[in-house]
Coordinates of C-alpha atoms in Angstrom, one line a residue:
Chain A
M1 CA 103.8 111.9 121.0
G2 CA 101.5 114.9 120.8
Q3 CA 103.0 115.9 117.5
N4 CA 102.4 112.5 116.0
D5 CA 98.8 112.5 117.1
M6 CA 98.4 115.9 115.5
S7 CA 99.7 114.7 112.1
D8 CA 97.6 111.6 112.2
T9 CA 94.3 113.4 112.8
T10 CA 95.0 115.9 110.1
A11 CA 95.9 113.2 107.7
T12 CA 92.6 111.4 108.2
E13 CA 90.7 114.6 107.7
A14 CA 92.4 115.3 104.5
P15 CA 90.3 113.2 102.1
A16 CA 87.1 114.7 103.4
A17 CA 87.8 118.2 102.3
K18 CA 88.5 118.2 98.5
P19 CA 87.4 121.5 97.0
A20 CA 90.2 122.2 94.5
P21 CA 92.0 119.2 93.1
S22 CA 95.4 120.9 92.8
K23 CA 95.4 122.3 96.3
S24 CA 94.3 119.1 98.0
S25 CA 96.9 117.1 96.2
L26 CA 99.5 119.5 97.4
L27 CA 98.0 119.1 100.9
S28 CA 98.0 115.3 100.7
M29 CA 101.6 115.5 99.6
L30 CA 102.3 117.5 102.7
F31 CA 100.6 114.9 104.9
A32 CA 102.6 112.1 103.2
D33 CA 105.7 113.5 104.9
Q34 CA 105.1 113.4 108.6
F35 CA 108.1 115.6 109.5
A36 CA 107.0 118.2 107.0
T37 CA 103.5 118.2 108.4
V38 CA 104.7 118.8 111.9
A39 CA 107.1 121.5 110.6
A40 CA 104.3 123.2 108.7
C41 CA 102.1 123.2 111.8
F42 CA 104.9 124.7 113.9
V43 CA 105.6 127.4 111.3
I44 CA 101.8 128.3 111.2
L45 CA 101.8 128.4 115.0
V46 CA 104.8 130.8 114.9
I47 CA 103.1 133.0 112.3
L48 CA 99.9 133.1 114.4
C49 CA 102.0 134.2 117.4
A50 CA 103.7 136.8 115.3
I51 CA 100.3 138.2 114.1
F52 CA 98.1 138.0 117.2
G53 CA 100.7 137.6 120.0
P54 CA 101.3 141.3 120.7
L55 CA 97.5 141.9 120.7
L56 CA 96.7 139.2 123.1
L57 CA 99.8 139.0 125.3
G58 CA 101.5 142.4 124.8
E59 CA 100.4 143.6 128.2
A60 CA 101.4 140.5 130.0
A61 CA 104.8 140.5 128.3
S62 CA 105.8 143.9 129.6
D63 CA 104.2 143.5 133.0
Q64 CA 106.9 143.6 135.7
N65 CA 106.6 141.5 138.8
L66 CA 109.6 142.0 141.0
R67 CA 108.8 139.0 143.1
A68 CA 109.1 136.8 140.0
R69 CA 112.6 138.0 139.0
N70 CA 114.4 135.1 137.4
A71 CA 111.6 132.8 138.5
P72 CA 112.4 129.2 137.7
P73 CA 110.4 127.4 134.9
F74 CA 108.0 124.5 135.2
T75 CA 106.0 125.7 138.2
L76 CA 102.4 126.9 138.0
D77 CA 102.7 128.9 141.3
R78 CA 102.5 132.2 139.5
G79 CA 100.0 131.1 136.8
W80 CA 100.6 129.5 133.5
L81 CA 102.2 132.6 132.0
Y82 CA 105.2 131.9 134.2
I83 CA 105.5 128.2 133.0
L84 CA 108.8 129.0 131.3
G85 CA 110.0 131.2 134.2
G86 CA 110.5 134.9 134.5
D87 CA 113.2 137.2 133.3
A88 CA 115.5 139.6 135.2
L89 CA 112.7 142.2 135.6
G90 CA 110.2 139.5 136.6
R91 CA 108.4 139.6 133.2
P92 CA 107.0 136.2 132.3
L93 CA 109.1 134.5 129.5
L94 CA 106.4 132.6 127.6
P95 CA 104.4 135.7 126.6
R96 CA 107.7 137.5 125.9
I97 CA 108.7 134.8 123.4
V98 CA 105.3 134.9 121.8
V99 CA 105.4 138.7 121.4
A100 CA 109.1 138.7 120.3
A101 CA 108.0 136.4 117.4
Q102 CA 106.5 139.4 115.7
N103 CA 109.7 141.3 115.3
T104 CA 111.7 138.2 114.5
I105 CA 109.3 137.0 111.8
M106 CA 108.6 140.5 110.5
I107 CA 112.3 141.3 110.0
A108 CA 113.0 138.0 108.3
A109 CA 109.9 138.1 106.1
G110 CA 110.7 141.7 105.1
A111 CA 114.3 140.9 104.3
V112 CA 113.4 137.7 102.4
A113 CA 110.6 139.4 100.4
G114 CA 112.9 142.4 99.5
S115 CA 115.8 140.3 98.4
F116 CA 113.5 137.8 96.6
I117 CA 111.8 140.5 94.5
I118 CA 114.9 142.6 93.8
G119 CA 117.1 139.5 93.2
A120 CA 114.5 137.8 90.9
V121 CA 113.9 141.0 88.8
L122 CA 117.7 141.6 88.5
G123 CA 118.2 137.9 87.7
L124 CA 115.6 137.9 85.0
T125 CA 117.1 141.0 83.5
A126 CA 120.6 139.6 83.7
G127 CA 119.5 136.3 82.2
Y128 CA 117.4 137.7 79.4
S129 CA 119.3 140.9 78.3
R130 CA 122.5 141.8 76.5
K131 CA 125.9 140.8 77.8
L132 CA 127.0 144.2 79.1
V133 CA 123.9 144.6 81.4
S134 CA 124.3 141.1 82.6
E135 CA 128.0 141.6 83.3
V136 CA 127.4 144.8 85.4
I137 CA 124.7 143.1 87.4
M138 CA 126.8 140.0 88.1
R139 CA 129.8 142.1 89.1
L140 CA 127.7 144.0 91.6
A141 CA 126.5 140.6 93.0
D142 CA 130.2 139.6 93.3
V143 CA 130.9 142.7 95.4
I144 CA 128.3 141.7 97.9
M145 CA 129.3 138.0 97.8
S146 CA 133.0 138.7 98.1
F147 CA 132.8 139.6 101.8
P148 CA 131.3 138.0 104.9
S149 CA 127.8 139.4 105.1
L150 CA 127.7 139.7 108.8
L151 CA 130.7 142.1 108.9
L152 CA 129.2 144.2 106.2
A153 CA 125.9 144.4 108.2
V154 CA 127.9 145.3 111.3
I155 CA 129.5 148.3 109.5
V156 CA 126.3 149.5 107.8
L157 CA 124.2 149.2 111.0
Y158 CA 126.8 151.0 113.0
V159 CA 126.5 153.9 110.6
L160 CA 122.8 153.8 110.1
E161 CA 121.5 153.5 113.6
P162 CA 119.9 150.1 114.2
S163 CA 116.2 150.0 113.6
V164 CA 113.8 147.5 112.2
L165 CA 113.7 149.1 108.8
N166 CA 117.5 149.4 108.5
L167 CA 118.0 145.8 109.7
V168 CA 115.5 144.6 107.0
L169 CA 117.4 146.7 104.4
V170 CA 120.8 145.4 105.3
L171 CA 119.8 141.8 105.5
A172 CA 117.9 142.1 102.2
I173 CA 120.9 143.6 100.4
T174 CA 123.2 140.9 101.6
R175 CA 120.9 138.1 100.4
I176 CA 120.1 139.5 96.9
P177 CA 122.9 137.6 95.2
I178 CA 121.4 134.2 96.2
Y179 CA 118.2 134.9 94.2
L180 CA 120.0 136.8 91.5
R181 CA 122.4 134.0 90.7
T182 CA 119.8 131.2 90.8
T183 CA 117.3 133.2 88.7
R184 CA 119.9 134.0 86.1
A185 CA 121.2 130.4 85.8
E186 CA 117.7 129.1 85.4
V187 CA 116.7 131.8 82.9
L188 CA 119.7 131.0 80.8
E189 CA 118.5 127.4 80.6
V190 CA 114.8 128.0 80.2
R191 CA 115.1 130.7 77.5
E192 CA 116.4 128.1 75.1
R193 CA 113.4 125.9 75.5
M194 CA 110.8 125.4 72.8
F195 CA 107.9 127.3 74.4
V196 CA 109.9 130.4 74.7
Q197 CA 110.9 130.3 71.1
A198 CA 107.2 129.7 70.2
A199 CA 106.2 132.8 72.2
Q200 CA 108.9 134.8 70.4
V201 CA 107.7 133.6 67.0
M202 CA 104.1 134.5 68.0
G203 CA 105.3 138.1 68.7
A204 CA 105.1 138.2 72.5
S205 CA 106.9 141.2 74.0
T206 CA 110.0 140.6 76.0
F207 CA 108.2 141.7 79.2
R208 CA 105.5 139.1 78.5
I209 CA 107.9 136.3 77.8
V210 CA 110.0 137.0 80.9
F211 CA 107.1 137.4 83.3
R212 CA 104.4 135.1 81.8
H213 CA 106.5 132.3 80.4
I214 CA 109.8 132.1 82.1
L215 CA 109.0 133.3 85.6
P216 CA 106.3 130.6 86.4
V217 CA 108.8 127.9 85.4
I218 CA 111.5 129.1 87.8
L219 CA 109.2 130.2 90.6
P220 CA 109.1 126.8 92.5
T221 CA 112.9 126.8 92.7
L222 CA 113.0 130.4 94.0
L223 CA 110.3 129.6 96.6
T224 CA 112.3 126.6 97.9
I225 CA 115.3 128.8 98.2
A226 CA 113.3 131.5 99.9
T227 CA 112.1 129.1 102.6
L228 CA 115.6 128.0 103.3
D229 CA 116.8 131.6 103.3
F230 CA 114.1 132.6 105.7
A231 CA 115.9 130.4 108.3
F232 CA 119.3 131.9 107.3
V233 CA 118.0 135.5 107.7
M234 CA 116.5 134.7 111.0
L235 CA 119.8 133.4 112.3
A236 CA 121.6 136.4 110.9
E237 CA 119.2 138.8 112.6
S238 CA 119.5 136.9 115.8
A239 CA 123.2 137.0 115.6
L240 CA 123.2 140.8 115.0
S241 CA 120.8 141.5 117.8
F242 CA 122.9 139.2 120.0
L243 CA 126.0 141.3 119.2
G244 CA 124.1 144.4 120.2
I245 CA 123.8 146.0 116.8
G246 CA 120.5 144.7 115.7
I247 CA 117.2 145.4 117.4
Q248 CA 117.5 147.7 120.4
P249 CA 115.4 147.4 123.6
P250 CA 112.5 148.0 124.4
E251 CA 111.8 146.2 121.1
I252 CA 112.5 142.5 121.4
T253 CA 113.4 139.7 119.2
W254 CA 114.5 136.2 120.1
G255 CA 118.2 137.0 119.4
L256 CA 118.0 140.0 121.8
M257 CA 116.4 137.8 124.4
V258 CA 119.3 135.4 124.3
S259 CA 121.7 138.3 124.5
Q260 CA 119.9 139.7 127.6
G261 CA 119.8 136.3 129.2
R262 CA 123.5 135.8 128.7
Q263 CA 124.6 137.7 131.8
Y264 CA 122.4 135.4 134.0
L265 CA 123.6 132.2 132.4
T266 CA 125.0 130.7 135.6
S267 CA 122.1 131.6 137.8
A268 CA 119.1 131.4 135.5
W269 CA 119.9 129.4 132.4
W270 CA 116.2 129.5 131.2
L271 CA 116.5 133.2 130.2
A272 CA 118.7 132.5 127.3
F273 CA 117.6 128.9 126.7
W274 CA 114.0 129.3 125.7
P275 CA 114.3 132.0 123.1
G276 CA 117.2 130.1 121.6
L277 CA 115.1 127.0 121.5
A278 CA 112.4 129.0 119.7
I279 CA 114.9 130.0 117.1
I280 CA 116.3 126.5 116.5
L281 CA 112.8 125.0 116.3
T282 CA 111.6 127.6 113.8
T283 CA 114.7 127.3 111.6
M284 CA 114.5 123.5 111.7
S285 CA 110.9 123.6 110.6
L286 CA 111.8 125.9 107.8
N287 CA 114.6 123.6 106.7
L288 CA 112.3 120.6 106.7
L289 CA 109.6 122.5 104.8
S290 CA 112.2 123.6 102.2
G291 CA 113.3 120.0 101.8
W292 CA 109.7 118.9 101.3
M293 CA 109.1 121.7 98.8
R294 CA 112.1 120.6 96.8
V295 CA 110.5 117.2 96.3
A296 CA 106.9 118.3 96.0
L297 CA 107.5 121.0 93.4
D298 CA 109.8 118.9 91.3
P299 CA 107.8 116.9 88.8
T300 CA 110.5 114.2 88.5
Q301 CA 110.5 113.5 92.2
R302 CA 106.9 114.1 93.2
W303 CA 105.9 110.5 93.0
R304 CA 107.8 109.8 96.2
L305 CA 105.1 111.8 98.0
E306 CA 102.2 111.0 95.8
T307 CA 102.5 107.3 96.5
G308 CA 102.2 108.3 100.1
G309 CA 105.1 106.1 101.1
K310 CA 108.6 106.4 102.5
K311 CA 110.1 104.7 99.5
N312 CA 113.6 105.9 99.1
G313 CA 115.2 105.2 95.8
Chain B
M1 CA 142.8 127.5 83.5
Q2 CA 145.4 130.3 83.8
K3 CA 143.1 132.5 81.7
A4 CA 140.2 131.7 84.0
I5 CA 142.3 132.6 87.1
G6 CA 143.5 135.8 85.5
K7 CA 139.9 136.8 84.7
R8 CA 138.8 136.0 88.3
A9 CA 141.8 138.0 89.6
I10 CA 140.6 141.1 87.7
S11 CA 137.0 140.8 88.7
S12 CA 137.9 140.1 92.3
F13 CA 140.2 143.2 92.3
I14 CA 137.3 145.3 91.0
S15 CA 135.0 143.9 93.7
L16 CA 137.5 144.6 96.4
F17 CA 138.2 148.1 95.2
L18 CA 134.5 149.0 95.3
L19 CA 134.2 147.4 98.7
V20 CA 137.1 149.5 100.0
I21 CA 135.5 152.7 98.7
L22 CA 132.2 151.8 100.3
V23 CA 133.7 150.9 103.6
F24 CA 136.0 153.9 103.6
F25 CA 133.2 156.4 103.3
L26 CA 130.7 154.4 105.4
S27 CA 133.2 154.1 108.3
R28 CA 133.9 157.8 108.2
L29 CA 130.2 158.4 108.7
T30 CA 130.2 156.6 112.0
G31 CA 131.7 159.7 113.7
D32 CA 134.8 161.3 115.0
P33 CA 137.5 159.1 116.5
A34 CA 138.9 162.0 118.5
A35 CA 135.7 162.1 120.6
L36 CA 136.3 158.4 121.5
F37 CA 140.0 158.3 122.1
L38 CA 140.5 161.4 124.1
P39 CA 139.0 161.8 127.6
V40 CA 135.6 163.6 127.9
D41 CA 137.2 166.7 129.4
A42 CA 139.8 167.1 126.7
S43 CA 140.0 170.7 125.5
E44 CA 139.1 171.7 122.0
E45 CA 142.8 172.3 121.2
M46 CA 143.6 168.7 122.2
L47 CA 140.9 167.4 120.0
E48 CA 142.1 169.6 117.2
A49 CA 145.7 168.4 117.6
F50 CA 144.6 164.8 117.6
R51 CA 142.6 165.3 114.4
E52 CA 145.4 167.2 112.7
R53 CA 147.9 164.5 113.6
H54 CA 145.8 161.7 112.1
G55 CA 144.8 163.7 109.0
L56 CA 141.1 163.7 110.1
N57 CA 140.7 167.4 109.3
D58 CA 141.1 167.1 105.6
P59 CA 138.0 166.7 103.4
V60 CA 137.0 163.1 103.2
I61 CA 137.8 162.9 99.5
V62 CA 141.4 164.1 100.2
Q63 CA 141.7 161.6 103.0
F64 CA 140.6 158.9 100.6
F65 CA 143.2 159.7 97.9
S66 CA 146.0 160.0 100.4
Y67 CA 145.0 156.6 101.8
L68 CA 145.1 155.2 98.2
G69 CA 148.5 156.8 97.7
D70 CA 149.9 155.2 100.8
L71 CA 148.2 151.9 99.9
V72 CA 150.1 151.7 96.6
R73 CA 153.3 152.1 98.5
G74 CA 152.2 149.2 100.8
D75 CA 151.4 151.4 103.7
F76 CA 148.1 150.5 105.4
G77 CA 148.3 153.3 107.9
D78 CA 148.5 153.0 111.7
S79 CA 146.0 151.6 114.1
L80 CA 144.6 154.4 116.2
R81 CA 143.9 152.0 119.1
K82 CA 147.2 150.3 119.2
A83 CA 149.5 152.9 117.7
R84 CA 151.1 150.2 115.5
P85 CA 150.9 149.5 111.7
A86 CA 147.4 148.4 111.0
L87 CA 148.6 145.6 108.8
D88 CA 150.6 144.0 111.6
V89 CA 147.6 144.1 113.9
V90 CA 145.4 142.5 111.3
L91 CA 147.9 139.8 110.3
E92 CA 148.5 138.9 113.9
A93 CA 144.8 138.4 114.5
F94 CA 144.4 136.7 111.1
V95 CA 146.8 133.9 112.0
W96 CA 144.5 133.0 114.9
T97 CA 141.4 132.9 112.8
L98 CA 143.2 131.0 110.0
Q99 CA 144.3 128.3 112.4
L100 CA 140.8 128.1 113.8
A101 CA 139.2 127.9 110.4
L102 CA 141.6 125.4 109.0
I103 CA 141.3 123.0 111.9
T104 CA 137.5 123.3 111.9
M105 CA 137.2 122.9 108.1
A106 CA 139.5 119.8 108.1
L107 CA 137.4 118.2 110.9
V108 CA 134.2 119.1 109.1
T109 CA 135.3 117.7 105.8
V110 CA 136.5 114.4 107.2
A111 CA 133.4 113.9 109.4
A112 CA 130.8 115.1 106.8
V113 CA 132.3 113.1 103.9
T114 CA 132.6 109.9 105.9
L115 CA 129.2 110.0 107.6
G116 CA 127.5 111.4 104.4
S117 CA 128.9 108.6 102.3
I118 CA 127.9 105.9 104.7
A119 CA 124.4 107.4 105.0
A120 CA 124.0 107.4 101.2
F121 CA 125.2 103.8 101.1
K122 CA 122.8 102.7 103.7
V123 CA 119.9 104.9 102.6
G124 CA 116.7 104.5 104.5
T125 CA 118.2 102.8 107.5
A126 CA 118.2 104.0 111.0
F127 CA 121.8 105.3 110.6
D128 CA 120.7 107.3 107.6
R129 CA 117.8 108.9 109.4
F130 CA 120.0 109.6 112.4
T131 CA 122.6 111.5 110.3
S132 CA 119.8 113.3 108.5
M133 CA 118.4 114.5 111.8
L134 CA 121.9 115.4 113.0
S135 CA 122.6 117.5 109.9
L136 CA 119.2 119.2 110.1
I137 CA 119.9 120.2 113.7
G138 CA 123.4 121.4 112.7
A139 CA 122.2 123.4 109.8
S140 CA 119.5 125.1 111.9
A141 CA 121.4 125.9 115.1
P142 CA 122.1 129.5 116.0
D143 CA 125.8 129.5 116.8
F144 CA 125.7 132.1 119.5
W145 CA 123.1 130.2 121.4
I146 CA 125.0 126.9 121.1
A147 CA 128.1 128.8 122.3
I148 CA 126.6 130.1 125.5
V149 CA 124.8 126.8 126.2
A150 CA 128.1 125.0 125.8
I151 CA 129.8 127.4 128.1
V152 CA 127.2 126.8 130.8
L153 CA 127.3 123.1 130.4
F154 CA 131.0 122.3 129.8
S155 CA 132.8 125.2 131.4
V156 CA 130.6 126.3 134.3
N157 CA 128.8 123.2 135.4
L158 CA 131.2 120.4 134.4
G159 CA 134.4 122.5 134.5
W160 CA 136.0 120.5 131.7
V161 CA 137.2 123.4 129.5
P162 CA 138.0 127.1 130.1
T163 CA 135.2 129.6 129.3
S164 CA 137.2 132.0 127.1
G165 CA 140.6 133.3 126.1
T166 CA 143.6 131.4 124.7
G167 CA 146.7 129.8 126.2
S168 CA 146.3 126.1 126.1
V169 CA 144.9 123.4 123.8
W170 CA 141.8 123.3 126.0
H171 CA 140.9 126.8 125.0
W172 CA 140.5 125.7 121.4
I173 CA 138.0 123.0 122.0
L174 CA 134.8 124.9 122.5
P175 CA 135.3 127.5 119.7
I176 CA 136.1 124.7 117.3
C177 CA 133.1 122.6 118.3
V178 CA 130.7 125.5 118.0
L179 CA 132.1 126.6 114.6
F180 CA 132.0 122.9 113.5
I181 CA 128.2 122.5 113.8
R182 CA 126.7 124.5 111.0
P183 CA 129.1 123.7 108.1
F184 CA 129.0 120.1 109.2
G185 CA 125.2 120.0 108.9
L186 CA 125.2 121.7 105.5
I187 CA 128.0 119.7 104.0
L188 CA 126.7 116.4 105.3
Q189 CA 123.4 117.0 103.4
V190 CA 125.3 117.8 100.2
V191 CA 127.6 114.8 100.5
R192 CA 124.6 112.4 101.0
G193 CA 122.6 113.8 98.1
S194 CA 125.6 113.9 95.8
M195 CA 126.6 110.3 96.7
L196 CA 123.0 109.1 96.3
S197 CA 122.8 110.4 92.7
A198 CA 126.3 109.0 91.9
L199 CA 125.3 105.6 93.3
G200 CA 122.3 105.5 91.1
S201 CA 124.3 106.3 87.9
A202 CA 124.9 104.0 85.0
Y203 CA 128.6 103.5 85.7
V204 CA 128.0 102.2 89.2
K205 CA 125.5 99.8 87.8
T206 CA 128.0 98.6 85.3
A207 CA 130.6 98.2 88.0
R208 CA 128.2 96.2 90.1
A209 CA 127.3 94.1 87.1
K210 CA 131.0 93.4 86.6
G211 CA 131.1 92.1 90.2
V212 CA 133.1 95.0 91.8
K213 CA 132.9 94.9 95.5
N214 CA 131.3 97.6 97.7
R215 CA 134.5 99.3 98.9
P216 CA 136.0 100.0 95.5
I217 CA 132.6 101.2 94.3
I218 CA 132.6 103.8 97.1
F219 CA 136.2 104.9 97.0
V220 CA 137.1 104.5 93.3
H221 CA 133.9 105.1 91.4
T222 CA 131.5 107.3 93.3
L223 CA 133.4 109.4 95.8
R224 CA 135.5 111.2 93.3
N225 CA 132.5 112.1 91.1
A226 CA 130.4 113.0 94.1
M227 CA 133.0 115.3 95.4
L228 CA 132.6 118.0 92.8
P229 CA 129.5 119.7 94.3
V230 CA 130.9 119.0 97.8
V231 CA 134.1 121.0 97.0
T232 CA 131.9 124.0 96.0
V233 CA 130.0 123.9 99.3
I234 CA 133.2 123.4 101.3
G235 CA 134.5 126.6 99.6
D236 CA 131.3 128.5 100.3
Q237 CA 131.3 127.3 103.9
A238 CA 134.9 128.2 104.5
A239 CA 134.1 131.8 103.6
A240 CA 130.9 131.7 105.7
L241 CA 133.1 130.4 108.5
L242 CA 134.3 134.0 108.9
N243 CA 130.7 135.0 109.7
G244 CA 130.6 132.4 112.4
A245 CA 134.1 133.5 113.5
V246 CA 132.7 137.0 114.3
V247 CA 130.2 135.6 116.7
V248 CA 132.3 132.8 118.2
E249 CA 135.4 134.9 118.7
T250 CA 133.4 137.6 120.4
I251 CA 131.8 135.1 122.8
F252 CA 135.0 133.1 123.6
G253 CA 137.2 136.2 123.7
F254 CA 139.4 134.7 120.9
P255 CA 141.9 137.2 119.5
G256 CA 141.0 136.5 115.8
V257 CA 140.1 138.8 113.0
G258 CA 136.4 138.6 113.6
K259 CA 136.7 140.0 117.1
L260 CA 139.3 142.5 115.9
M261 CA 136.8 143.8 113.3
I262 CA 134.0 144.2 115.7
D263 CA 136.2 146.0 118.2
S264 CA 137.7 148.3 115.4
I265 CA 134.2 149.2 114.1
L266 CA 133.0 150.1 117.6
Q267 CA 136.1 152.1 118.3
R268 CA 136.3 153.8 114.8
D269 CA 139.7 152.4 114.1
F270 CA 139.3 153.0 110.3
N271 CA 142.7 151.8 109.1
V272 CA 142.4 148.4 110.9
I273 CA 138.9 147.9 109.4
L274 CA 140.1 148.5 105.9
A275 CA 143.2 146.4 106.3
A276 CA 141.2 143.6 107.8
I277 CA 138.8 143.7 104.9
M278 CA 141.5 143.5 102.3
V279 CA 143.4 140.7 104.1
T280 CA 140.1 138.7 104.4
A281 CA 139.1 139.3 100.8
L282 CA 142.6 138.2 99.6
A283 CA 142.2 135.0 101.7
I284 CA 138.8 134.3 100.2
F285 CA 140.3 134.9 96.7
I286 CA 143.1 132.5 97.3
M287 CA 140.7 130.0 98.6
N288 CA 138.5 130.3 95.5
I289 CA 141.5 129.6 93.3
L290 CA 142.4 126.5 95.4
I291 CA 138.8 125.4 94.9
D292 CA 139.2 125.8 91.1
L293 CA 142.4 123.7 91.3
A294 CA 140.7 121.1 93.3
Y295 CA 138.0 120.9 90.6
A296 CA 140.6 120.4 87.9
L297 CA 142.3 117.7 90.0
L298 CA 139.0 115.8 90.5
D299 CA 137.6 116.2 87.0
P300 CA 139.8 115.8 83.9
R301 CA 137.1 117.4 81.8
I302 CA 137.7 120.8 83.4
R303 CA 141.5 120.6 82.9
A304 CA 141.2 120.6 79.2

């Protein structure tokens, strides 16, 4: 119920603030989809936790209280920090989840940004250059695609010592083909359009055509994929940390917290349950947002949100 | 068609070759197997003898070419851990994973296509919203978390199924259910979207205008056309299933190729890692060809 109230109040406030027309129409399109609104609020909350969590709760999250070892959730006896219970060393779970958001989000954001930029640049190159260059780039993508990414990450991380930076690198490399292939396919289509030919006739440089004319057209598609991929990368990082080859203690991520809680499953289920729930809620929100973006950024489907209704075709 | 398969075979072979080179040198960087396999108090002579016996003293580049030479003769080397031919070890494990993947994928396909089609047909209804929610949760769920929550719930608390291992039909239930979730969510979304656009197409309107009933419209007109993108996703997901298999097999102690690879990497059993990679890549290659054939079967335009 609380979530519904939130979306309602924000929706009524929307018409009041109308500084830039393009932005507010995007916002009102967001409010037209209640699920997407809730998802966006949740993602913003997670991002805020990731930025400010360690500053505000860093101390509380590493504070051991041996009398609160595996303390059960839903009691306020030990203060609100222990509302989700305590872990095996008596550290409160709620602040730990908030603090762990930073590593979780930072790794996923770094990996997505890295693979997005490299993939998009390579894809633009492959799509707009001669056949040989394009072939070489695509074959390299095939090498990465031809093998389950998790196993490749396991091998590389085992060689390279697991650290935040290496984890970001490995995850970024395994996700490059996604952006590369999409970008190339879109470029191949867009480069045949009239405005690209017009730019060529007017003597624009290749660099200018690719970055000023083609890139803006395919950017919405790439952003939609990146949102979805953010969820995927988060799951991959969690799985690696869970297997013990991702983030190493005392650093924490949600995946590692699930892994640490695993040995207390039968006696204290909440240790593994809450961080897992944080993962699933975040990935779900990202999936919902990506679905909304696909509609909102597509001119042929946008009317569904602009008419503000749930009118399915 | 044959030309396309030939071209794909060549490019897959090149990919695989590059991958083998990469993994060969990377895995050698993880350290000395002798230090892991011999006891801590082993003398320097014993370590030396172990390295000599397994050819670990040669320069890495020499090791690489002698490995390639053996490979050409069909010899994948021996597993250090099990002192048996690496290929046998891998194939044994692979049969387990293949069974697991095939059963899961068959169930996923049937469930996702059925529910997705119905959802598309009843678009906007409660059923549609329910399946959309279901697929969203499925596509977002961390498999390792689902696995351990399932163990607590169904094995420990309710005692319906064993926690791990193999031996009876009951041991298969949890791994299959956990592996089922993510591809089910993803494929369901694709089926629904694809069916929706097929149902809105001109040929369906024509069929409706002719007075064709609902059932033939679904099964004769739309399903076949809507299946093309679905087949692609099923192929992708079947390959991605191997990722899931690593996690699920580790948690459930299932003797498949995913668990074998993790164990081999941690124990520096190089020959097994490489053999497992090649067998997996071959399996993915064969599956891609099957996907292409399925395309041709569904769409006469591709056959030409």
